[in-house]
Tab-separated table of C-alpha atoms in Angstrom:
chain	number	residue	atom	x	y	z
A	1	MET	CA	174.173	62.081	180.781
A	2	SER	CA	172.463	64.586	183.055
A	3	ALA	CA	168.804	65.477	182.634
A	4	ARG	CA	169.734	68.958	181.392
A	5	ASN	CA	172.096	67.580	178.758
A	6	ARG	CA	169.480	65.055	177.679
A	7	ILE	CA	166.961	67.866	177.142
A	8	ARG	CA	169.547	69.785	175.101
A	9	VAL	CA	170.273	66.780	172.884
A	10	ILE	CA	166.562	66.056	172.301
A	11	GLY	CA	165.927	69.733	171.552
A	12	ALA	CA	168.826	69.879	169.112
A	13	ILE	CA	167.640	66.714	167.319
A	14	LEU	CA	164.089	68.099	167.011
A	15	ALA	CA	165.351	71.438	165.745
A	16	MET	CA	167.697	69.812	163.197
A	17	ASN	CA	164.873	67.585	162.037
A	18	ALA	CA	162.636	70.611	161.564
A	19	VAL	CA	165.380	72.462	159.678
A	20	LEU	CA	165.933	69.510	157.349
A	21	LEU	CA	162.196	69.105	156.754
A	22	SER	CA	161.619	72.778	156.049
A	23	CYS	CA	164.684	73.259	153.835
A	24	ALA	CA	164.523	70.141	151.646
A	25	GLY	CA	164.029	71.366	148.079
A	26	PRO	CA	162.505	69.420	145.207
A	27	ARG	CA	164.498	66.494	143.851
A	28	ASN	CA	165.769	67.587	140.483
A	29	PHE	CA	167.866	66.574	137.531
A	30	ALA	CA	169.633	69.021	135.205
A	31	LEU	CA	171.464	68.028	132.067
A	32	LYS	CA	175.200	68.762	132.280
A	33	ASP	CA	176.927	71.220	129.923
A	34	VAL	CA	173.730	73.115	129.100
A	35	ASP	CA	174.048	76.755	128.104
A	36	TRP	CA	171.238	78.088	130.304
A	37	SER	CA	171.620	81.599	128.924
A	38	TYR	CA	170.062	80.280	125.693
A	39	TYR	CA	166.706	79.884	127.470
A	40	LYS	CA	165.595	83.495	127.508
A	41	LYS	CA	161.907	82.830	126.953
A	42	VAL	CA	159.976	79.772	128.082
A	43	GLY	CA	156.374	78.694	127.728
A	44	VAL	CA	154.406	76.776	130.332
A	45	ALA	CA	152.052	74.163	128.877
A	46	PRO	CA	148.824	73.419	130.784
A	47	PHE	CA	149.788	70.715	133.280
A	48	GLN	CA	148.436	67.216	132.886
A	49	ASN	CA	146.197	66.275	135.797
A	50	VAL	CA	146.020	62.725	137.129
A	51	SER	CA	144.759	63.729	140.578
A	52	GLU	CA	141.195	63.400	141.875
A	53	ASP	CA	140.573	67.172	141.718
A	54	ARG	CA	139.491	67.992	138.174
A	55	ALA	CA	140.672	71.629	138.451
A	56	ALA	CA	144.069	70.785	139.979
A	57	GLY	CA	145.962	71.007	136.670
A	58	ALA	CA	144.677	74.506	135.915
A	59	LYS	CA	145.211	75.680	139.516
A	60	VAL	CA	148.818	74.501	139.702
A	61	THR	CA	149.608	75.793	136.188
A	62	SER	CA	148.292	79.240	137.101
A	63	ALA	CA	150.244	79.316	140.372
A	64	PHE	CA	153.454	78.056	138.745
A	65	VAL	CA	153.331	80.643	135.929
A	66	THR	CA	152.879	83.383	138.547
A	67	GLU	CA	155.785	82.117	140.644
A	68	LEU	CA	158.018	81.726	137.580
A	69	LEU	CA	157.250	85.324	136.575
A	70	ILE	CA	158.057	86.449	140.126
A	71	THR	CA	161.555	84.903	139.898
A	72	ARG	CA	162.261	87.126	136.826
A	73	ALA	CA	164.731	84.488	135.674
A	74	PHE	CA	163.060	83.936	132.324
A	75	GLU	CA	160.735	85.810	130.068
A	76	VAL	CA	157.550	83.735	130.212
A	77	ALA	CA	155.340	83.449	127.122
A	78	GLU	CA	151.961	85.082	127.647
A	79	PRO	CA	149.934	82.165	129.123
A	80	GLY	CA	146.850	82.669	126.934
A	81	ASN	CA	148.854	82.708	123.696
A	82	PHE	CA	150.965	79.745	124.694
A	83	ALA	CA	148.088	77.598	125.948
A	84	ARG	CA	146.181	78.247	122.737
A	85	SER	CA	149.118	77.277	120.494
A	86	PHE	CA	149.781	74.198	122.590
A	87	SER	CA	146.140	73.062	122.518
A	88	GLU	CA	145.826	73.686	118.786
A	89	THR	CA	148.916	71.581	118.104
A	90	LEU	CA	147.623	68.756	120.309
A	91	ARG	CA	144.224	68.870	118.596
A	92	ALA	CA	145.873	68.708	115.167
A	93	GLN	CA	147.644	65.578	116.388
A	94	GLY	CA	144.295	64.129	117.492
A	95	THR	CA	145.008	63.980	121.234
A	96	ASN	CA	144.282	65.898	124.437
A	97	ASP	CA	147.145	64.353	126.352
A	98	PRO	CA	150.127	66.720	126.807
A	99	SER	CA	152.403	63.754	127.556
A	100	GLN	CA	151.860	62.535	123.979
A	101	VAL	CA	153.426	65.608	122.387
A	102	SER	CA	156.351	64.686	120.138
A	103	ALA	CA	159.658	66.477	119.482
A	104	THR	CA	158.350	67.647	116.105
A	105	GLU	CA	155.288	69.226	117.725
A	106	LEU	CA	157.424	70.838	120.433
A	107	LYS	CA	159.580	72.413	117.738
A	108	LEU	CA	156.464	73.654	115.960
A	109	ILE	CA	155.069	75.164	119.168
A	110	GLY	CA	158.466	76.701	119.973
A	111	ASP	CA	158.680	78.325	116.536
A	112	LYS	CA	155.115	79.591	116.701
A	113	THR	CA	155.436	81.119	120.187
A	114	GLN	CA	159.110	82.122	119.926
A	115	VAL	CA	160.181	80.222	123.041
A	116	GLN	CA	163.414	78.316	123.515
A	117	GLY	CA	162.155	76.048	126.301
A	118	ILE	CA	158.824	74.470	127.194
A	119	VAL	CA	157.790	73.500	130.735
A	120	LEU	CA	155.597	70.395	130.895
A	121	GLY	CA	154.084	69.192	134.140
A	122	THR	CA	151.941	66.564	135.775
A	123	VAL	CA	149.883	66.989	138.950
A	124	ARG	CA	149.852	63.556	140.615
A	125	GLU	CA	148.240	64.320	143.968
A	126	TYR	CA	146.078	67.253	145.010
A	127	ARG	CA	143.915	66.456	147.991
A	128	MET	CA	143.428	66.703	151.722
A	129	VAL	CA	144.607	63.770	153.856
A	130	ARG	CA	143.780	62.963	157.450
A	131	VAL	CA	146.672	63.010	159.930
A	132	GLY	CA	145.399	62.179	163.401
A	133	GLN	CA	142.438	64.457	164.167
A	134	GLU	CA	143.284	67.019	161.481
A	135	GLU	CA	143.220	67.200	157.685
A	136	TYR	CA	146.231	68.504	155.802
A	137	PRO	CA	146.947	69.188	152.121
A	138	LEU	CA	148.931	66.719	150.034
A	139	ILE	CA	150.388	67.800	146.695
A	140	SER	CA	152.660	65.925	144.316
A	141	ILE	CA	153.958	67.467	141.082
A	142	ASP	CA	156.464	66.470	138.388
A	143	LEU	CA	157.888	69.136	136.089
A	144	ARG	CA	160.287	69.059	133.157
A	145	LEU	CA	161.860	71.654	130.906
A	146	VAL	CA	162.425	70.504	127.357
A	147	ASP	CA	164.473	72.199	124.682
A	148	ALA	CA	161.935	73.458	122.125
A	149	PRO	CA	164.043	72.981	118.957
A	150	THR	CA	165.107	69.388	119.763
A	151	GLY	CA	162.636	68.116	122.362
A	152	ASN	CA	165.555	67.089	124.620
A	153	LEU	CA	165.001	66.961	128.369
A	154	ILE	CA	167.017	69.721	130.053
A	155	TRP	CA	165.726	69.769	133.601
A	156	MET	CA	163.293	67.729	135.654
A	157	ALA	CA	162.027	68.023	139.197
A	158	SER	CA	159.648	66.145	141.406
A	159	VAL	CA	158.119	67.327	144.641
A	160	THR	CA	155.646	65.838	147.099
A	161	ARG	CA	154.601	67.826	150.149
A	162	ARG	CA	152.163	67.170	152.953
A	163	GLY	CA	151.160	69.950	155.299
A	164	GLY	CA	151.429	68.000	158.521
A	165	PRO	CA	152.845	69.223	161.800
A	166	LYS	CA	156.564	70.082	161.802
A	167	PHE	CA	156.940	70.140	165.556
A	168	PRO	CA	155.448	67.918	168.211
A	169	PHE	CA	152.768	69.590	170.375
A	170	VAL	CA	152.969	73.043	168.695
A	171	SER	CA	151.298	73.950	165.417
A	172	ILE	CA	153.660	76.623	164.080
A	173	GLY	CA	154.835	76.222	160.498
A	174	GLU	CA	151.932	73.991	159.497
A	175	THR	CA	150.259	74.412	156.133
A	176	HIS	CA	146.513	73.965	156.438
A	177	THR	CA	145.138	74.551	152.943
A	178	LEU	CA	145.710	73.331	149.410
A	179	GLY	CA	146.042	76.936	148.223
A	180	GLU	CA	148.890	77.683	150.636
A	181	MET	CA	150.590	74.398	149.816
A	182	THR	CA	150.239	75.074	146.062
A	183	GLU	CA	151.919	78.438	146.547
A	184	LYS	CA	154.778	76.904	148.554
A	185	VAL	CA	155.385	74.020	146.152
A	186	CYS	CA	155.268	76.278	143.071
A	187	THR	CA	157.658	78.762	144.724
A	188	GLU	CA	160.078	75.884	145.377
A	189	LEU	CA	159.833	74.527	141.848
A	190	ALA	CA	160.135	77.922	140.152
A	191	GLY	CA	163.098	78.742	142.411
A	192	SER	CA	164.751	75.429	141.597
A	193	LEU	CA	164.392	76.049	137.849
A	194	ALA	CA	165.488	79.686	138.116
A	195	SER	CA	168.559	78.747	140.170
A	196	HIS	CA	170.205	77.374	137.026
A	197	LEU	CA	170.442	80.831	135.487
B	1	MET	CA	166.709	77.075	181.083
B	2	ARG	CA	169.095	78.419	178.445
B	3	ALA	CA	168.514	75.300	176.362
B	4	PHE	CA	164.745	75.930	176.385
B	5	THR	CA	165.285	79.584	175.445
B	6	GLY	CA	167.571	78.569	172.574
B	7	ILE	CA	165.075	76.026	171.263
B	8	GLY	CA	162.284	78.596	171.574
B	9	ILE	CA	164.234	81.173	169.565
B	10	LEU	CA	165.089	78.558	166.927
B	11	ILE	CA	161.448	77.484	166.602
B	12	CYS	CA	160.294	81.117	166.286
B	13	GLY	CA	162.970	81.728	163.656
B	14	LEU	CA	161.894	78.694	161.644
B	15	ALA	CA	158.259	79.671	161.923
B	16	SER	CA	158.949	83.168	160.637
B	17	VAL	CA	160.929	81.720	157.701
B	18	GLY	CA	158.113	79.277	156.973
B	19	CYS	CA	155.450	81.988	156.943
B	20	ALA	CA	155.957	83.763	153.599
B	21	PRO	CA	154.687	87.346	153.611
B	22	HIS	CA	151.314	87.848	151.919
B	23	PRO	CA	150.890	88.452	149.067
B	24	HIS	CA	153.836	87.276	146.959
B	25	ALA	CA	154.316	89.751	144.085
B	26	ALA	CA	156.814	91.073	141.543
B	27	GLY	CA	156.963	93.616	138.744
B	28	GLN	CA	156.768	97.329	138.132
B	29	ILE	CA	154.040	99.269	136.390
B	30	PRO	CA	155.062	102.371	134.435
B	31	ILE	CA	152.104	104.715	134.739
B	32	THR	CA	150.924	108.289	134.904
B	33	ARG	CA	148.294	108.982	137.567
B	34	GLY	CA	144.706	108.325	136.526
B	35	GLU	CA	145.340	105.811	133.696
B	36	ARG	CA	142.336	103.728	132.751
B	37	LEU	CA	142.294	100.174	134.099
B	38	ALA	CA	139.841	97.376	133.341
B	39	VAL	CA	139.383	94.813	136.094
B	40	LEU	CA	138.342	91.594	134.358
B	41	PRO	CA	136.243	88.990	136.178
B	42	LEU	CA	138.678	86.483	137.656
B	43	ASP	CA	138.497	82.912	136.405
B	44	ASN	CA	136.866	80.657	138.928
B	45	LEU	CA	138.499	77.276	139.598
B	46	THR	CA	136.735	76.768	142.923
B	47	ASP	CA	133.586	74.886	143.860
B	48	SER	CA	132.005	78.151	145.002
B	49	PRO	CA	130.026	79.607	142.077
B	50	ASP	CA	130.122	83.151	143.522
B	51	ALA	CA	133.860	83.217	144.242
B	52	SER	CA	134.874	85.074	141.095
B	53	ARG	CA	132.129	87.712	141.310
B	54	ARG	CA	132.803	88.361	144.999
B	55	TYR	CA	136.577	88.595	144.737
B	56	THR	CA	136.473	90.722	141.556
B	57	GLN	CA	134.117	93.174	143.264
B	58	LEU	CA	136.385	93.347	146.335
B	59	LEU	CA	139.406	93.988	144.129
B	60	PHE	CA	137.508	96.638	142.158
B	61	ASP	CA	136.399	98.397	145.351
B	62	ALA	CA	139.867	98.265	146.890
B	63	ILE	CA	141.485	99.784	143.770
B	64	GLY	CA	138.742	102.390	143.472
B	65	GLY	CA	139.341	103.374	147.079
B	66	ARG	CA	142.971	104.273	146.319
B	67	GLY	CA	142.219	106.619	143.386
B	68	ALA	CA	145.367	105.662	141.472
B	69	PHE	CA	143.449	104.500	138.401
B	70	GLU	CA	140.353	105.481	136.487
B	71	LEU	CA	138.382	102.250	136.572
B	72	VAL	CA	136.262	100.900	133.721
B	73	PRO	CA	132.819	100.001	135.135
B	74	LEU	CA	132.436	96.245	135.621
B	75	THR	CA	129.243	96.178	133.536
B	76	ASP	CA	131.178	97.602	130.553
B	77	VAL	CA	133.849	94.928	131.036
B	78	ASP	CA	131.179	92.202	131.074
B	79	LYS	CA	129.668	93.538	127.846
B	80	ALA	CA	133.078	93.597	126.125
B	81	LEU	CA	133.871	90.031	127.233
B	82	ALA	CA	130.470	88.871	125.987
B	83	HIS	CA	131.070	90.658	122.668
B	84	TYR	CA	134.390	88.827	122.175
B	85	ARG	CA	132.923	85.594	123.559
B	86	VAL	CA	135.580	85.297	126.253
B	87	ARG	CA	134.714	82.710	128.887
B	88	ARG	CA	138.096	82.305	130.540
B	89	THR	CA	140.276	85.383	130.839
B	90	ASP	CA	143.441	83.327	131.418
B	91	MET	CA	143.021	81.832	127.952
B	92	MET	CA	142.840	85.214	126.190
B	93	ASP	CA	145.515	85.802	123.585
B	94	THR	CA	147.251	89.174	123.265
B	95	LEU	CA	145.122	90.135	120.257
B	96	THR	CA	141.914	89.721	122.271
B	97	VAL	CA	143.433	91.595	125.237
B	98	ARG	CA	144.298	94.423	122.872
B	99	SER	CA	140.872	94.519	121.223
B	100	ILE	CA	139.035	94.540	124.564
B	101	GLY	CA	141.401	97.180	125.940
B	102	ILE	CA	140.877	99.442	122.948
B	103	ASP	CA	137.074	99.022	123.131
B	104	LEU	CA	137.128	99.931	126.824
B	105	LYS	CA	139.696	102.708	126.308
B	106	ALA	CA	141.848	101.038	128.962
B	107	ARG	CA	145.644	101.063	129.030
B	108	TYR	CA	145.941	98.137	131.435
B	109	ILE	CA	143.911	95.104	132.374
B	110	LEU	CA	143.901	93.310	135.701
B	111	ALA	CA	143.025	89.623	135.393
B	112	GLY	CA	143.598	86.430	137.303
B	113	THR	CA	142.236	83.258	138.787
B	114	VAL	CA	140.522	82.326	142.044
B	115	LEU	CA	142.101	79.008	143.008
B	116	ASP	CA	140.410	78.485	146.384
B	117	TYR	CA	137.488	80.135	148.112
B	118	SER	CA	135.817	78.183	150.854
B	119	GLU	CA	134.607	78.358	154.404
B	120	PRO	CA	133.526	75.739	156.928
B	121	SER	CA	129.828	75.014	157.332
B	122	ALA	CA	128.109	76.489	160.389
B	123	SER	CA	128.060	73.132	162.176
B	124	SER	CA	131.706	72.177	161.614
B	125	SER	CA	135.006	73.457	162.923
B	126	GLY	CA	137.750	74.757	160.649
B	127	GLN	CA	138.729	77.923	158.912
B	128	ALA	CA	138.124	79.838	155.701
B	129	GLU	CA	140.609	79.575	152.870
B	130	ILE	CA	141.287	81.559	149.726
B	131	ALA	CA	143.959	81.537	147.035
B	132	VAL	CA	144.254	83.823	144.013
B	133	SER	CA	146.755	84.607	141.308
B	134	ILE	CA	146.540	88.084	139.779
B	135	ARG	CA	148.352	89.747	136.883
B	136	MET	CA	148.399	93.183	135.307
B	137	GLN	CA	148.903	93.318	131.553
B	138	SER	CA	149.479	96.212	129.205
B	139	VAL	CA	146.847	96.457	126.499
B	140	ALA	CA	149.315	97.719	123.883
B	141	GLY	CA	151.817	94.847	123.933
B	142	GLY	CA	149.976	92.246	125.993
B	143	ARG	CA	153.007	92.028	128.296
B	144	ILE	CA	152.544	90.920	131.878
B	145	LEU	CA	153.880	93.861	133.889
B	146	TRP	CA	153.102	92.722	137.376
B	147	THR	CA	152.004	89.482	138.944
B	148	CYS	CA	151.013	88.241	142.353
B	149	MET	CA	150.028	85.084	144.211
B	150	ASP	CA	148.160	85.118	147.485
B	151	ALA	CA	147.077	82.037	149.405
B	152	ARG	CA	145.890	82.285	152.975
B	153	SER	CA	143.793	80.448	155.505
B	154	GLY	CA	141.679	81.705	158.343
B	155	SER	CA	144.070	80.143	160.821
B	156	ASP	CA	146.999	82.339	159.729
B	157	GLY	CA	146.370	84.688	162.633
B	158	GLU	CA	145.387	82.003	165.120
B	159	GLY	CA	146.288	82.625	168.725
B	160	PRO	CA	146.066	80.391	171.794
B	161	PHE	CA	142.824	78.366	172.181
B	162	GLY	CA	141.850	79.041	168.549
B	163	TRP	CA	141.387	82.800	169.011
B	164	GLY	CA	141.699	84.867	165.872
B	165	VAL	CA	140.615	82.155	163.438
B	166	THR	CA	138.647	83.553	160.478
B	167	ARG	CA	135.739	81.366	159.430
B	168	ARG	CA	134.280	83.695	156.781
B	169	ALA	CA	135.828	83.538	153.302
B	170	ASN	CA	134.564	87.047	152.480
B	171	LYS	CA	136.453	88.560	155.402
B	172	LEU	CA	139.629	86.770	154.338
B	173	ALA	CA	139.108	87.809	150.694
B	174	GLN	CA	138.602	91.448	151.688
B	175	LYS	CA	141.913	91.451	153.545
B	176	SER	CA	143.610	89.704	150.624
B	177	ALA	CA	142.217	92.173	148.036
B	178	GLN	CA	143.298	95.160	150.116
B	179	GLN	CA	146.825	93.822	150.544
B	180	ILE	CA	147.100	92.984	146.837
B	181	VAL	CA	146.072	96.537	145.958
B	182	GLU	CA	148.739	97.825	148.386
B	183	LYS	CA	151.270	95.780	146.404
B	184	ILE	CA	149.986	97.207	143.106
B	185	ILE	CA	150.266	100.762	144.410
B	186	ALA	CA	153.800	100.017	145.626
B	187	ALA	CA	154.734	98.750	142.145
B	188	LEU	CA	153.550	101.889	140.334
B	189	GLN	CA	156.299	103.999	138.796
B	190	TYR	CA	155.012	107.518	138.252
């Protein structure tokens, strides 16, 4: 292989790699034979936070609600109303942990807030990590949509993103901050959920 | 040579796809010119205690500068929030939004959250960063009419050798607030 051809092959491999990295969506599961048109209005529960950043749950919830509204795929329950109903139901159950909410409680919340689906989420990682000389954001989120009347899982997605360099030697396409990475990840997740409609 | 050019074009294309336009917004606001708008203090989820006050003031000034709304003075908004004992505006239910709106004679409220607001210390390298989510709600029905997310870092406009990096969060926030207001004005339906 000539030197020119070798350069072409290396360039093509790098470019393909970058395309694959930049286009990989969140890994997701969607229940088969679901009538998605039923889910006209959804509520987003405050995300559970198991990361080191104590505000990460609230930050990601706020960003995700905004991105879900931007997709216009669903009507989204007014966040203040929904969060209040959700918290009140959890308190009545004697817990603060959103993962402990039962199907009965989900039905109750759904009836109270007039939503057909409820989005529950967990923020697993939300921090800066060192890559070489630089620090980049690392975010990991799990989301699921449950059917409010039955509590059945309808859709689930998981995404982990690190804002490291995409190309060797050049810094284009890098994500430097947690805010930018939050926006990107929430856009991906909201888009993935909205794509079922 | 052609191979290098092709790779260069591909990289530029990918970079432009990767760089989402700021800010990211959707919605339309039915309005007649000069409607009254209350800008609520944004919730502050950052480690910077002044972030909310600074960004809210920048947003208020940027909207005021466009003359599309009659703005409720921020001191009146603060008094109303204190009266209704509202600490976090993102946790307000529609009934509270309505009550505050009626008290302030406002037809719309602008609320949101500051997610990030930081800048490097004088002795360290790095860039400023801010992230906000903003929404406009109608007082009458509590519906969210328009919403927007804006996250940016001071290195967004970085050129060769680190030129163009913004290290001051206020400068970045000012640019963000102005561009968000541009989006609001573009969403108005007279």
